[in-house]
Amino acid sequence: MKTILWAMMASLSLSGSAVAQDVDAVIAAAERSFDRMPAVEQVDVIAGRCGADGEVNRFVAYCTSQNTIFLTATGPTAAYQLAHVYGHAVQVRHGVADVALRTIRANRDKEAALRMDVTRMVECIAGVILHRAGSGAMDLTQMFAQEPFTGSHWGRDPLARGPIVTLGLRERNRWLNKGLSAGDPAACDTGEFPATLVQDAFRR
């Protein structure tokens, strides 16, 4: 149902485009792979939704309070950007985010490294979803001039700028392509955070 709803909205502004097809394929792959995935709404502006201010990512944001992804991206990176926030949604909906938060609170001296590991898993899950959507290998170093997703792009209402997490484009690319190559969240174990909960939730 969510896929059909997106397709109807997308046809208004992206009719017949490869971008609309790619985005729709990512939505279908995410819903086929995991339950309780967020609805996707194509919007003109994200600021003002879920309490987001102008500092929140202007291309895509995941509101956990509404379990909704707001998407403005329409270019060649749209499928990846959507898959990335789906990675966060998988972590939130299937317990990984709770484990990560408890671990971070208990180890404030390692907070930066732990948040980086959470992000590595997000990129890997995004790769798994993209694999199931039929995507080939991606090169984020060619797709982006600067590292994406270092600022606020997911969380509860009100969305606001959260911790800045920087991996670097090459590291993000490495973990994204681990998931893309494997097509299975077993590849997403980071060491600090096992992929067990994601594997248990994954529908093959």
PDB file of C-alpha atoms in Angstrom:
ATOM      1  CA  MET A   1       0.000   0.000   0.000  1.00  0.00           C
ATOM      2  CA  LYS A   2       2.806   2.435   0.923  1.00  0.00           C
ATOM      3  CA  THR A   3       4.592   1.643  -2.335  1.00  0.00           C
ATOM      4  CA  ILE A   4       1.436   2.382  -4.343  1.00  0.00           C
ATOM      5  CA  LEU A   5       0.885   5.625  -2.408  1.00  0.00           C
ATOM      6  CA  TRP A   6       4.450   6.743  -3.151  1.00  0.00           C
ATOM      7  CA  ALA A   7       4.089   5.832  -6.831  1.00  0.00           C
ATOM      8  CA  MET A   8       0.975   7.981  -7.102  1.00  0.00           C
ATOM      9  CA  MET A   9       2.714  10.963  -5.493  1.00  0.00           C
ATOM     10  CA  ALA A  10       5.920  10.496  -7.441  1.00  0.00           C
ATOM     11  CA  SER A  11       4.065  10.426 -10.737  1.00  0.00           C
ATOM     12  CA  LEU A  12       3.004  14.028 -10.174  1.00  0.00           C
ATOM     13  CA  SER A  13       6.555  15.379 -10.418  1.00  0.00           C
ATOM     14  CA  LEU A  14       8.775  12.494 -11.567  1.00  0.00           C
ATOM     15  CA  SER A  15       6.533  10.863 -14.136  1.00  0.00           C
ATOM     16  CA  GLY A  16       8.335   8.219 -16.174  1.00  0.00           C
ATOM     17  CA  SER A  17      11.750   9.033 -14.710  1.00  0.00           C
ATOM     18  CA  ALA A  18      14.384   6.514 -13.664  1.00  0.00           C
ATOM     19  CA  VAL A  19      14.583   8.352 -10.337  1.00  0.00           C
ATOM     20  CA  ALA A  20      10.946   7.549  -9.514  1.00  0.00           C
ATOM     21  CA  GLN A  21      11.485   3.926 -10.490  1.00  0.00           C
ATOM     22  CA  ASP A  22      14.633   3.656  -8.364  1.00  0.00           C
ATOM     23  CA  VAL A  23      12.962   5.226  -5.332  1.00  0.00           C
ATOM     24  CA  ASP A  24       9.922   2.997  -5.712  1.00  0.00           C
ATOM     25  CA  ALA A  25      12.207  -0.056  -5.963  1.00  0.00           C
ATOM     26  CA  VAL A  26      13.933   0.943  -2.701  1.00  0.00           C
ATOM     27  CA  ILE A  27      10.586   1.319  -0.920  1.00  0.00           C
ATOM     28  CA  ALA A  28       9.434  -2.086  -2.163  1.00  0.00           C
ATOM     29  CA  ALA A  29      12.739  -3.702  -1.167  1.00  0.00           C
ATOM     30  CA  ALA A  30      12.674  -2.204   2.334  1.00  0.00           C
ATOM     31  CA  GLU A  31       9.092  -3.326   2.940  1.00  0.00           C
ATOM     32  CA  ARG A  32       9.870  -6.782   1.578  1.00  0.00           C
ATOM     33  CA  SER A  33      12.932  -7.109   3.806  1.00  0.00           C
ATOM     34  CA  PHE A  34      11.700  -5.752   7.164  1.00  0.00           C
ATOM     35  CA  ASP A  35       8.350  -5.195   8.799  1.00  0.00           C
ATOM     36  CA  ARG A  36       7.128  -1.936  10.380  1.00  0.00           C
ATOM     37  CA  MET A  37       9.000   0.226   7.905  1.00  0.00           C
ATOM     38  CA  PRO A  38       8.086   3.931   7.744  1.00  0.00           C
ATOM     39  CA  ALA A  39       5.755   5.493   5.231  1.00  0.00           C
ATOM     40  CA  VAL A  40       7.510   7.662   2.635  1.00  0.00           C
ATOM     41  CA  GLU A  41       6.129  11.094   1.814  1.00  0.00           C
ATOM     42  CA  GLN A  42       7.466  13.177  -1.051  1.00  0.00           C
ATOM     43  CA  VAL A  43       7.409  16.798   0.098  1.00  0.00           C
ATOM     44  CA  ASP A  44       8.632  20.135  -1.215  1.00  0.00           C
ATOM     45  CA  VAL A  45      10.303  21.201   2.050  1.00  0.00           C
ATOM     46  CA  ILE A  46      11.256  19.203   5.144  1.00  0.00           C
ATOM     47  CA  ALA A  47      11.645  22.153   7.529  1.00  0.00           C
ATOM     48  CA  GLY A  48       8.501  22.488   9.621  1.00  0.00           C
ATOM     49  CA  ARG A  49       7.653  18.782   9.498  1.00  0.00           C
ATOM     50  CA  CYS A  50       8.231  16.720  12.648  1.00  0.00           C
ATOM     51  CA  GLY A  51       9.442  19.947  14.229  1.00  0.00           C
ATOM     52  CA  ALA A  52      12.395  20.122  11.827  1.00  0.00           C
ATOM     53  CA  ASP A  53      14.238  23.422  11.577  1.00  0.00           C
ATOM     54  CA  GLY A  54      16.440  24.698   8.778  1.00  0.00           C
ATOM     55  CA  GLU A  55      19.457  22.805  10.106  1.00  0.00           C
ATOM     56  CA  VAL A  56      17.890  19.396   9.418  1.00  0.00           C
ATOM     57  CA  ASN A  57      18.892  17.608   6.201  1.00  0.00           C
ATOM     58  CA  ARG A  58      16.894  19.219   3.385  1.00  0.00           C
ATOM     59  CA  PHE A  59      16.811  16.120   1.167  1.00  0.00           C
ATOM     60  CA  VAL A  60      15.574  13.353   3.454  1.00  0.00           C
ATOM     61  CA  ALA A  61      14.674  12.923   7.120  1.00  0.00           C
ATOM     62  CA  TYR A  62      13.192  10.114   9.195  1.00  0.00           C
ATOM     63  CA  CYS A  63      10.728  11.147  11.904  1.00  0.00           C
ATOM     64  CA  THR A  64      10.644   8.296  14.404  1.00  0.00           C
ATOM     65  CA  SER A  65       7.656   9.796  16.265  1.00  0.00           C
ATOM     66  CA  GLN A  66       5.489   9.446  13.160  1.00  0.00           C
ATOM     67  CA  ASN A  67       7.431   6.530  11.632  1.00  0.00           C
ATOM     68  CA  THR A  68       7.555   8.591   8.447  1.00  0.00           C
ATOM     69  CA  ILE A  69      10.327   9.463   6.004  1.00  0.00           C
ATOM     70  CA  PHE A  70      10.103  12.874   4.346  1.00  0.00           C
ATOM     71  CA  LEU A  71      11.837  12.975   0.966  1.00  0.00           C
ATOM     72  CA  THR A  72      12.610  15.912  -1.301  1.00  0.00           C
ATOM     73  CA  ALA A  73      15.545  14.321  -3.152  1.00  0.00           C
ATOM     74  CA  THR A  74      14.820  13.718  -6.833  1.00  0.00           C
ATOM     75  CA  GLY A  75      18.287  13.444  -8.388  1.00  0.00           C
ATOM     76  CA  PRO A  76      20.567  10.480  -9.058  1.00  0.00           C
ATOM     77  CA  THR A  77      21.417  10.115  -5.354  1.00  0.00           C
ATOM     78  CA  ALA A  78      17.777   9.842  -4.228  1.00  0.00           C
ATOM     79  CA  ALA A  79      17.715   6.031  -3.988  1.00  0.00           C
ATOM     80  CA  TYR A  80      20.839   5.980  -1.818  1.00  0.00           C
ATOM     81  CA  GLN A  81      19.600   8.805   0.406  1.00  0.00           C
ATOM     82  CA  LEU A  82      16.313   6.993   0.976  1.00  0.00           C
ATOM     83  CA  ALA A  83      18.083   3.685   1.648  1.00  0.00           C
ATOM     84  CA  HIS A  84      20.321   5.384   4.208  1.00  0.00           C
ATOM     85  CA  VAL A  85      17.432   6.602   6.353  1.00  0.00           C
ATOM     86  CA  TYR A  86      15.768   3.213   5.964  1.00  0.00           C
ATOM     87  CA  GLY A  87      18.940   1.894   7.612  1.00  0.00           C
ATOM     88  CA  HIS A  88      18.179   4.078  10.624  1.00  0.00           C
ATOM     89  CA  ALA A  89      14.554   2.933  10.562  1.00  0.00           C
ATOM     90  CA  VAL A  90      15.605  -0.715  10.682  1.00  0.00           C
ATOM     91  CA  GLN A  91      17.782   0.017  13.705  1.00  0.00           C
ATOM     92  CA  VAL A  92      14.975   1.929  15.449  1.00  0.00           C
ATOM     93  CA  ARG A  93      12.164  -0.513  14.673  1.00  0.00           C
ATOM     94  CA  HIS A  94      14.133  -3.635  15.523  1.00  0.00           C
ATOM     95  CA  GLY A  95      15.963  -2.723  18.725  1.00  0.00           C
ATOM     96  CA  VAL A  96      19.466  -1.827  17.544  1.00  0.00           C
ATOM     97  CA  ALA A  97      19.035   1.880  18.353  1.00  0.00           C
ATOM     98  CA  ASP A  98      18.036   1.045  21.939  1.00  0.00           C
ATOM     99  CA  VAL A  99      21.104  -1.164  22.380  1.00  0.00           C
ATOM    100  CA  ALA A 100      23.308   1.537  20.883  1.00  0.00           C
ATOM    101  CA  LEU A 101      21.903   4.251  23.152  1.00  0.00           C
ATOM    102  CA  ARG A 102      22.439   2.154  26.275  1.00  0.00           C
ATOM    103  CA  THR A 103      25.977   1.326  25.175  1.00  0.00           C
ATOM    104  CA  ILE A 104      26.789   4.984  24.462  1.00  0.00           C
ATOM    105  CA  ARG A 105      25.380   6.172  27.797  1.00  0.00           C
ATOM    106  CA  ALA A 106      27.477   3.589  29.623  1.00  0.00           C
ATOM    107  CA  ASN A 107      30.642   4.493  27.678  1.00  0.00           C
ATOM    108  CA  ARG A 108      30.707   8.256  27.202  1.00  0.00           C
ATOM    109  CA  ASP A 109      34.471   8.175  26.738  1.00  0.00           C
ATOM    110  CA  LYS A 110      33.928   6.075  23.591  1.00  0.00           C
ATOM    111  CA  GLU A 111      30.856   7.925  22.330  1.00  0.00           C
ATOM    112  CA  ALA A 112      32.368   9.201  19.078  1.00  0.00           C
ATOM    113  CA  ALA A 113      33.706   5.764  18.095  1.00  0.00           C
ATOM    114  CA  LEU A 114      30.432   4.060  19.030  1.00  0.00           C
ATOM    115  CA  ARG A 115      28.364   6.493  16.967  1.00  0.00           C
ATOM    116  CA  MET A 116      30.668   5.821  14.031  1.00  0.00           C
ATOM    117  CA  ASP A 117      30.007   2.090  14.396  1.00  0.00           C
ATOM    118  CA  VAL A 118      26.259   2.711  14.462  1.00  0.00           C
ATOM    119  CA  THR A 119      26.659   4.661  11.218  1.00  0.00           C
ATOM    120  CA  ARG A 120      28.717   1.884   9.629  1.00  0.00           C
ATOM    121  CA  MET A 121      25.839  -0.506  10.259  1.00  0.00           C
ATOM    122  CA  VAL A 122      23.337   1.987   8.856  1.00  0.00           C
ATOM    123  CA  GLU A 123      25.317   2.211   5.619  1.00  0.00           C
ATOM    124  CA  CYS A 124      25.568  -1.576   5.422  1.00  0.00           C
ATOM    125  CA  ILE A 125      21.814  -2.029   5.958  1.00  0.00           C
ATOM    126  CA  ALA A 126      21.240   0.582   3.262  1.00  0.00           C
ATOM    127  CA  GLY A 127      23.412  -1.530   0.973  1.00  0.00           C
ATOM    128  CA  VAL A 128      21.386  -4.658   1.730  1.00  0.00           C
ATOM    129  CA  ILE A 129      18.173  -2.820   0.835  1.00  0.00           C
ATOM    130  CA  LEU A 130      19.713  -1.432  -2.340  1.00  0.00           C
ATOM    131  CA  HIS A 131      20.881  -4.950  -3.279  1.00  0.00           C
ATOM    132  CA  ARG A 132      17.316  -6.201  -2.969  1.00  0.00           C
ATOM    133  CA  ALA A 133      16.153  -3.225  -5.026  1.00  0.00           C
ATOM    134  CA  GLY A 134      18.400  -4.387  -7.863  1.00  0.00           C
ATOM    135  CA  SER A 135      21.112  -1.753  -7.518  1.00  0.00           C
ATOM    136  CA  GLY A 136      24.665  -2.421  -8.589  1.00  0.00           C
ATOM    137  CA  ALA A 137      27.807  -1.243  -6.834  1.00  0.00           C
ATOM    138  CA  MET A 138      27.852   2.438  -5.906  1.00  0.00           C
ATOM    139  CA  ASP A 139      30.727   4.851  -5.409  1.00  0.00           C
ATOM    140  CA  LEU A 140      29.837   7.544  -2.914  1.00  0.00           C
ATOM    141  CA  THR A 141      33.136   9.292  -3.597  1.00  0.00           C
ATOM    142  CA  GLN A 142      31.854   9.973  -7.112  1.00  0.00           C
ATOM    143  CA  MET A 143      28.266  10.731  -6.081  1.00  0.00           C
ATOM    144  CA  PHE A 144      29.055  13.357  -3.441  1.00  0.00           C
ATOM    145  CA  ALA A 145      31.554  16.199  -3.230  1.00  0.00           C
ATOM    146  CA  GLN A 146      31.229  16.208   0.570  1.00  0.00           C
ATOM    147  CA  GLU A 147      30.311  13.527   3.077  1.00  0.00           C
ATOM    148  CA  PRO A 148      26.514  13.283   3.413  1.00  0.00           C
ATOM    149  CA  PHE A 149      24.503  12.678   6.585  1.00  0.00           C
ATOM    150  CA  THR A 150      26.916  14.208   9.093  1.00  0.00           C
ATOM    151  CA  GLY A 151      24.156  16.357  10.610  1.00  0.00           C
ATOM    152  CA  SER A 152      20.590  15.797  11.794  1.00  0.00           C
ATOM    153  CA  HIS A 153      18.450  13.612   9.535  1.00  0.00           C
ATOM    154  CA  TRP A 154      16.536  11.310  11.884  1.00  0.00           C
ATOM    155  CA  GLY A 155      15.010  11.288  15.344  1.00  0.00           C
ATOM    156  CA  ARG A 156      11.972  12.149  17.383  1.00  0.00           C
ATOM    157  CA  ASP A 157       9.779  15.231  17.066  1.00  0.00           C
ATOM    158  CA  PRO A 158      11.121  17.896  17.189  1.00  0.00           C
ATOM    159  CA  LEU A 159      13.891  17.046  14.766  1.00  0.00           C
ATOM    160  CA  ALA A 160      16.907  19.206  15.464  1.00  0.00           C
ATOM    161  CA  ARG A 161      20.631  19.136  14.911  1.00  0.00           C
ATOM    162  CA  GLY A 162      22.075  16.147  16.762  1.00  0.00           C
ATOM    163  CA  PRO A 163      25.618  14.850  17.141  1.00  0.00           C
ATOM    164  CA  ILE A 164      27.841  15.254  14.103  1.00  0.00           C
ATOM    165  CA  VAL A 165      29.053  11.833  12.975  1.00  0.00           C
ATOM    166  CA  THR A 166      31.862  11.777  10.426  1.00  0.00           C
ATOM    167  CA  LEU A 167      33.149   8.586   8.826  1.00  0.00           C
ATOM    168  CA  GLY A 168      34.525   9.986   5.604  1.00  0.00           C
ATOM    169  CA  LEU A 169      33.218   9.163   2.156  1.00  0.00           C
ATOM    170  CA  ARG A 170      35.552   6.207   1.645  1.00  0.00           C
ATOM    171  CA  GLU A 171      34.508   4.506   4.877  1.00  0.00           C
ATOM    172  CA  ARG A 172      30.825   5.090   4.186  1.00  0.00           C
ATOM    173  CA  ASN A 173      31.338   3.724   0.701  1.00  0.00           C
ATOM    174  CA  ARG A 174      33.109   0.627   2.046  1.00  0.00           C
ATOM    175  CA  TRP A 175      30.260  -0.278   4.396  1.00  0.00           C
ATOM    176  CA  LEU A 176      27.550   0.556   1.872  1.00  0.00           C
ATOM    177  CA  ASN A 177      29.145  -1.790  -0.623  1.00  0.00           C
ATOM    178  CA  LYS A 178      29.578  -4.533   1.987  1.00  0.00           C
ATOM    179  CA  GLY A 179      25.802  -4.635   2.217  1.00  0.00           C
ATOM    180  CA  LEU A 180      25.352  -4.239  -1.524  1.00  0.00           C
ATOM    181  CA  SER A 181      27.677  -7.147  -2.262  1.00  0.00           C
ATOM    182  CA  ALA A 182      26.311  -9.496   0.398  1.00  0.00           C
ATOM    183  CA  GLY A 183      22.609  -8.704   0.165  1.00  0.00           C
ATOM    184  CA  ASP A 184      22.364  -9.991   3.721  1.00  0.00           C
ATOM    185  CA  PRO A 185      22.653  -8.145   7.064  1.00  0.00           C
ATOM    186  CA  ALA A 186      25.066 -10.796   8.346  1.00  0.00           C
ATOM    187  CA  ALA A 187      27.695  -8.595   6.660  1.00  0.00           C
ATOM    188  CA  CYS A 188      26.725  -5.643   8.879  1.00  0.00           C
ATOM    189  CA  ASP A 189      28.316  -6.802  12.132  1.00  0.00           C
ATOM    190  CA  THR A 190      30.614  -3.948  13.191  1.00  0.00           C
ATOM    191  CA  GLY A 191      32.352  -5.622  16.111  1.00  0.00           C
ATOM    192  CA  GLU A 192      30.978  -3.182  18.677  1.00  0.00           C
ATOM    193  CA  PHE A 193      27.440  -3.864  17.493  1.00  0.00           C
ATOM    194  CA  PRO A 194      26.551  -7.379  16.304  1.00  0.00           C
ATOM    195  CA  ALA A 195      24.044  -7.618  13.484  1.00  0.00           C
ATOM    196  CA  THR A 196      22.001 -10.294  15.282  1.00  0.00           C
ATOM    197  CA  LEU A 197      18.871  -8.188  15.782  1.00  0.00           C
ATOM    198  CA  VAL A 198      18.880  -7.084  12.164  1.00  0.00           C
ATOM    199  CA  GLN A 199      19.425 -10.651  10.957  1.00  0.00           C
ATOM    200  CA  ASP A 200      16.524 -11.858  13.119  1.00  0.00           C
ATOM    201  CA  ALA A 201      14.240  -9.211  11.609  1.00  0.00           C
ATOM    202  CA  PHE A 202      15.360  -9.771   8.016  1.00  0.00           C
ATOM    203  CA  ARG A 203      12.876 -11.507   5.720  1.00  0.00           C
ATOM    204  CA  ARG A 204      14.696 -13.505   3.085  1.00  0.00           C
TER     205      ARG A 204
END
